[in-house]
Amino acid sequence: MRNRMIAGNWKMNETYTEGVVLAQGLAKELADGTGDVDVVVCPPAVDLKGVAEVIEQENAPFALGAQNVYWEESGAYTGETAPNMLTNIGATYCIIGHSERRGYFGETDEDINKKAKALMAHDIVPISCCGEPLEVREAGKHVEFVVDQIKKDTEGLEIADPSKYVVAYEPIWAIGTGKTATADDAQEVCGAIRKTLADIFGKETADGIRVLYGGSAKPNNVAGFLEKEDVDGALVGGASLKADSFAAMVKAAM
Ligand code: PGA
């Protein structure tokens, strides 16, 4: 019903030259295909074109995603990237609302909602991130915190094809720290996310939306998350920067 997804978030790593080499390495690792698993690679903006060329030249079995977008079509927005600029170079996915963008760059749920609408208007699939900070988890309020984010981030969205909207649950305390949530922790929140999506969009749509887990996901722990009913894949940071470890995670999902 839902294809699994493994998405790599390179964050601010890999120059253009390094990014091309990493994408070539990944193309080689995945040369036999990825079965029913949808694989997405999200390099920094200046690497996108280079990775797009590798995908084309190697006929690589992964899609290209950006890490950010602005919601306006064009104009005086220095430093920003418009949705049609992404489409034009072959990006079909875009991460939005990552906790690093919320935390360091002040992105709000309202911004994330506008970005989702702009992307979907251009047929780019949002990978919309949510997740709680440590103090919220320790206070036992993580489910309501994330449910609130989901409601705000999806407000007014129209999801005609549920395979074209992806949610990533990334507890902030587990990102880049080596501390993973347990598979049961992930299921608790991913299940609540799907229930919230069902309340908003109906069960059929919610059943078709991929909900990923992210936060220190690695080759040696990804299988445990994937066993859970409402965890459909992983958004991978650190472990996506080595072709062999990222490919191992794809293979674990196959
Ligand atoms: P990590 O990052 O796998 O390095 O923890 C995940 C993410 O922030 O998307």
Tab-separated table of C-alpha atoms and ligand atoms in Angstrom:
chain	number	residue	atom	x	y	z
A	1	MET	CA	0.000	0.000	0.000
A	2	ARG	CA	2.767	2.448	0.929
A	3	ASN	CA	6.203	2.091	-0.612
A	4	ARG	CA	8.913	2.511	1.953
A	5	MET	CA	11.168	5.523	1.616
A	6	ILE	CA	14.775	6.133	2.570
A	7	ALA	CA	15.772	9.786	2.198
A	8	GLY	CA	19.258	11.178	2.733
A	9	ASN	CA	19.682	14.688	4.110
A	10	TRP	CA	23.248	15.771	3.429
A	11	LYS	CA	22.684	19.036	5.335
A	12	MET	CA	25.556	21.517	4.785
A	13	ASN	CA	28.053	18.853	3.766
A	14	GLU	CA	29.773	17.994	0.469
A	15	THR	CA	31.050	20.578	-2.004
A	16	TYR	CA	29.787	20.311	-5.575
A	17	THR	CA	32.782	18.142	-6.471
A	18	GLU	CA	32.415	15.915	-3.418
A	19	GLY	CA	28.677	15.665	-3.948
A	20	VAL	CA	29.129	14.350	-7.484
A	21	VAL	CA	31.527	11.692	-6.189
A	22	LEU	CA	29.128	10.682	-3.402
A	23	ALA	CA	26.204	10.444	-5.842
A	24	GLN	CA	28.313	8.347	-8.234
A	25	GLY	CA	29.254	6.042	-5.375
A	26	LEU	CA	25.630	5.662	-4.395
A	27	ALA	CA	24.613	4.955	-8.003
A	28	LYS	CA	27.176	2.157	-8.035
A	29	GLU	CA	26.042	0.716	-4.693
A	30	LEU	CA	22.424	0.715	-5.847
A	31	ALA	CA	23.072	-0.415	-9.431
A	32	ASP	CA	20.856	-3.475	-8.951
A	33	GLY	CA	17.865	-1.281	-8.125
A	34	THR	CA	15.960	-0.571	-4.951
A	35	GLY	CA	12.894	-2.781	-5.363
A	36	ASP	CA	9.803	-1.087	-3.993
A	37	VAL	CA	11.794	1.346	-1.871
A	38	ASP	CA	11.703	4.995	-2.935
A	39	VAL	CA	15.128	6.534	-2.413
A	40	VAL	CA	15.704	10.284	-2.276
A	41	VAL	CA	18.954	12.203	-1.967
A	42	CYS	CA	18.843	15.800	-0.692
A	43	PRO	CA	22.153	17.621	-1.288
A	44	PRO	CA	22.891	21.292	-0.609
A	45	ALA	CA	21.377	23.669	-3.196
A	46	VAL	CA	24.604	24.276	-5.101
A	47	ASP	CA	25.115	20.512	-5.531
A	48	LEU	CA	21.641	19.804	-6.922
A	49	LYS	CA	22.504	20.197	-10.593
A	50	GLY	CA	25.607	18.025	-10.302
A	51	VAL	CA	23.680	15.240	-8.580
A	52	ALA	CA	20.883	15.560	-11.173
A	53	GLU	CA	23.479	14.964	-13.886
A	54	VAL	CA	24.821	11.877	-12.119
A	55	ILE	CA	21.283	10.487	-11.809
A	56	GLU	CA	20.736	10.994	-15.519
A	57	GLN	CA	24.107	9.698	-16.670
A	58	GLU	CA	24.080	6.617	-14.449
A	59	ASN	CA	20.339	6.032	-14.698
A	60	ALA	CA	20.529	5.925	-10.902
A	61	PRO	CA	17.542	4.581	-8.948
A	62	PHE	CA	17.118	7.562	-6.684
A	63	ALA	CA	15.279	10.848	-6.859
A	64	LEU	CA	16.609	14.316	-6.181
A	65	GLY	CA	15.398	16.478	-3.323
A	66	ALA	CA	16.255	19.959	-2.077
A	67	GLN	CA	16.644	20.919	1.582
A	68	ASN	CA	14.679	24.142	1.458
A	69	VAL	CA	12.540	26.356	-0.784
A	70	TYR	CA	10.856	29.745	-0.664
A	71	TRP	CA	7.138	30.018	-1.363
A	72	GLU	CA	7.164	32.970	-3.782
A	73	GLU	CA	7.422	32.362	-7.522
A	74	SER	CA	10.245	34.836	-8.197
A	75	GLY	CA	11.392	38.320	-7.275
A	76	ALA	CA	13.446	40.288	-4.779
A	77	TYR	CA	14.167	37.563	-2.191
A	78	THR	CA	17.944	37.534	-2.042
A	79	GLY	CA	19.407	34.140	-1.310
A	80	GLU	CA	16.194	32.170	-1.763
A	81	THR	CA	15.213	29.419	-4.223
A	82	ALA	CA	11.818	29.296	-5.936
A	83	PRO	CA	9.903	26.042	-6.539
A	84	ASN	CA	10.162	26.265	-10.334
A	85	MET	CA	13.950	26.575	-10.027
A	86	LEU	CA	13.921	23.187	-8.320
A	87	THR	CA	11.630	21.651	-10.921
A	88	ASN	CA	13.773	23.024	-13.705
A	89	ILE	CA	16.867	21.123	-12.560
A	90	GLY	CA	15.024	17.893	-11.852
A	91	ALA	CA	14.336	18.006	-8.108
A	92	THR	CA	11.103	16.201	-7.282
A	93	TYR	CA	11.248	16.316	-3.462
A	94	CYS	CA	12.046	18.997	-0.915
A	95	ILE	CA	12.613	18.809	2.831
A	96	ILE	CA	10.734	21.514	4.733
A	97	GLY	CA	10.517	22.377	8.390
A	98	HIS	CA	13.673	20.603	9.489
A	99	SER	CA	14.334	21.339	13.154
A	100	GLU	CA	17.635	22.989	12.227
A	101	ARG	CA	15.762	25.458	10.039
A	102	ARG	CA	13.145	25.999	12.715
A	103	GLY	CA	15.796	26.435	15.420
A	104	TYR	CA	18.621	28.334	13.688
A	105	PHE	CA	16.670	30.226	11.043
A	106	GLY	CA	13.424	30.931	12.846
A	107	GLU	CA	11.089	29.022	10.529
A	108	THR	CA	7.553	28.847	11.815
A	109	ASP	CA	4.746	26.388	11.177
A	110	GLU	CA	3.093	29.092	9.099
A	111	ASP	CA	6.193	29.324	6.860
A	112	ILE	CA	6.300	25.548	6.541
A	113	ASN	CA	2.643	25.470	5.551
A	114	LYS	CA	3.255	28.070	2.820
A	115	LYS	CA	6.248	26.129	1.565
A	116	ALA	CA	4.217	22.906	1.370
A	117	LYS	CA	1.519	24.638	-0.661
A	118	ALA	CA	4.062	26.216	-3.020
A	119	LEU	CA	5.852	22.896	-3.573
A	120	MET	CA	2.651	20.958	-4.179
A	121	ALA	CA	1.511	23.563	-6.694
A	122	HIS	CA	4.691	22.662	-8.616
A	123	ASP	CA	4.292	18.915	-8.159
A	124	ILE	CA	7.299	18.703	-5.826
A	125	VAL	CA	6.802	16.314	-2.919
A	126	PRO	CA	7.334	17.944	0.486
A	127	ILE	CA	9.134	15.936	3.145
A	128	SER	CA	7.691	17.880	6.042
A	129	CYS	CA	9.585	17.503	9.321
A	130	CYS	CA	8.242	17.672	12.837
A	131	GLY	CA	9.545	16.662	16.244
A	132	GLU	CA	9.858	17.710	19.843
A	133	PRO	CA	12.785	19.110	21.852
A	134	LEU	CA	14.121	17.221	24.861
A	135	GLU	CA	12.277	19.231	27.504
A	136	VAL	CA	8.937	18.499	25.843
A	137	ARG	CA	9.771	14.778	25.698
A	138	GLU	CA	10.809	14.808	29.350
A	139	ALA	CA	7.549	16.504	30.294
A	140	GLY	CA	5.671	13.714	28.500
A	141	LYS	CA	4.050	16.182	26.111
A	142	HIS	CA	5.698	14.960	22.886
A	143	VAL	CA	2.575	13.530	21.263
A	144	GLU	CA	0.487	16.649	21.690
A	145	PHE	CA	3.425	18.834	20.610
A	146	VAL	CA	3.871	16.947	17.341
A	147	VAL	CA	0.128	16.663	16.675
A	148	ASP	CA	-0.082	20.452	17.000
A	149	GLN	CA	2.772	20.883	14.492
A	150	ILE	CA	1.056	18.526	12.028
A	151	LYS	CA	-2.231	20.423	12.271
A	152	LYS	CA	-0.533	23.761	11.605
A	153	ASP	CA	1.812	22.483	8.897
A	154	THR	CA	-1.013	20.867	6.909
A	155	GLU	CA	-3.651	23.569	7.325
A	156	GLY	CA	-5.601	24.037	4.099
A	157	LEU	CA	-3.506	21.547	2.104
A	158	GLU	CA	-5.216	19.487	-0.541
A	159	ILE	CA	-3.663	16.079	-0.875
A	160	ALA	CA	-4.984	14.489	-4.053
A	161	ASP	CA	-2.274	11.823	-4.177
A	162	PRO	CA	-1.084	10.674	-0.741
A	163	SER	CA	2.170	9.345	-2.175
A	164	LYS	CA	3.062	12.976	-2.863
A	165	TYR	CA	3.158	14.231	0.715
A	166	VAL	CA	5.656	12.825	3.201
A	167	VAL	CA	6.051	13.482	6.926
A	168	ALA	CA	9.281	12.920	8.840
A	169	TYR	CA	9.136	12.589	12.615
A	170	GLU	CA	12.497	13.645	13.999
A	171	PRO	CA	12.752	14.051	17.766
A	172	ILE	CA	15.259	16.894	18.100
A	173	TRP	CA	17.146	15.232	20.941
A	174	ALA	CA	17.949	12.297	18.655
A	175	ILE	CA	19.326	14.275	15.702
A	176	GLY	CA	23.070	13.980	15.202
A	177	THR	CA	23.513	12.970	18.827
A	178	GLY	CA	23.837	9.222	18.463
A	179	LYS	CA	20.824	8.957	20.800
A	180	THR	CA	18.046	7.231	18.954
A	181	ALA	CA	14.472	7.001	19.948
A	182	THR	CA	13.436	3.393	20.456
A	183	ALA	CA	11.315	1.821	17.755
A	184	ASP	CA	8.379	1.972	20.197
A	185	ASP	CA	8.978	5.702	20.795
A	186	ALA	CA	8.926	6.233	17.025
A	187	GLN	CA	5.767	4.156	16.595
A	188	GLU	CA	3.963	6.042	19.358
A	189	VAL	CA	4.426	9.380	17.613
A	190	CYS	CA	4.228	8.140	14.004
A	191	GLY	CA	0.941	6.410	14.899
A	192	ALA	CA	-0.385	9.650	16.393
A	193	ILE	CA	0.706	11.516	13.252
A	194	ARG	CA	-1.207	9.095	11.029
A	195	LYS	CA	-4.275	9.361	13.234
A	196	THR	CA	-4.115	13.152	13.022
A	197	LEU	CA	-3.737	12.963	9.238
A	198	ALA	CA	-6.778	10.652	9.139
A	199	ASP	CA	-8.808	13.153	11.172
A	200	ILE	CA	-7.877	15.915	8.729
A	201	PHE	CA	-7.763	14.180	5.345
A	202	GLY	CA	-9.666	10.933	5.893
A	203	LYS	CA	-8.356	7.441	6.554
A	204	GLU	CA	-7.689	6.481	2.960
A	205	THR	CA	-5.426	9.457	2.377
A	206	ALA	CA	-3.679	9.028	5.730
A	207	ASP	CA	-3.022	5.373	4.931
A	208	GLY	CA	-1.186	6.410	1.764
A	209	ILE	CA	1.071	9.067	3.327
A	210	ARG	CA	4.598	7.947	4.207
A	211	VAL	CA	5.667	8.775	7.760
A	212	LEU	CA	9.440	8.510	8.203
A	213	TYR	CA	11.525	8.375	11.357
A	214	GLY	CA	14.715	10.448	11.595
A	215	GLY	CA	17.348	10.966	14.259
A	216	SER	CA	20.570	8.923	14.365
A	217	ALA	CA	19.066	6.306	12.062
A	218	LYS	CA	21.898	3.972	11.010
A	219	PRO	CA	22.393	0.721	9.092
A	220	ASN	CA	22.358	-1.226	12.362
A	221	ASN	CA	19.096	0.164	13.751
A	222	VAL	CA	16.913	1.009	10.758
A	223	ALA	CA	15.324	-2.441	10.485
A	224	GLY	CA	13.863	-2.136	13.998
A	225	PHE	CA	12.073	1.097	13.078
A	226	LEU	CA	10.779	-0.324	9.811
A	227	GLU	CA	9.101	-3.199	11.607
A	228	LYS	CA	6.696	-0.746	13.190
A	229	GLU	CA	3.281	-0.377	11.636
A	230	ASP	CA	3.337	3.381	11.130
A	231	VAL	CA	7.023	3.874	10.327
A	232	ASP	CA	7.455	3.813	6.556
A	233	GLY	CA	11.108	4.670	6.243
A	234	ALA	CA	13.860	6.942	7.447
A	235	LEU	CA	15.231	10.428	6.954
A	236	VAL	CA	18.947	9.951	7.348
A	237	GLY	CA	21.531	12.615	8.122
A	238	GLY	CA	25.032	11.482	9.092
A	239	ALA	CA	24.716	7.958	7.677
A	240	SER	CA	23.724	9.339	4.255
A	241	LEU	CA	27.185	10.849	3.751
A	242	LYS	CA	28.793	7.493	2.994
A	243	ALA	CA	27.503	5.652	-0.060
A	244	ASP	CA	27.930	2.224	1.526
A	245	SER	CA	26.112	3.004	4.783
A	246	PHE	CA	23.238	4.763	3.022
A	247	ALA	CA	22.936	1.904	0.524
A	248	ALA	CA	22.907	-0.573	3.418
A	249	MET	CA	19.921	1.255	4.853
A	250	VAL	CA	18.126	1.125	1.521
A	251	LYS	CA	18.821	-2.600	1.342
A	252	ALA	CA	17.530	-3.093	4.892
A	253	ALA	CA	14.259	-1.543	3.742
A	254	MET	CA	13.918	-3.761	0.648
B	1	PGA	P1	21.016	12.307	11.779
B	1	PGA	O1	20.131	13.479	11.128
B	1	PGA	O2	20.670	11.041	11.050
B	1	PGA	O3	22.454	12.740	11.543
B	1	PGA	O4	20.656	12.244	13.224
B	1	PGA	C1	18.799	13.253	10.759
B	1	PGA	C2	18.182	14.532	10.235
B	1	PGA	O5	18.372	15.581	10.862
B	1	PGA	O6	17.487	14.530	9.195
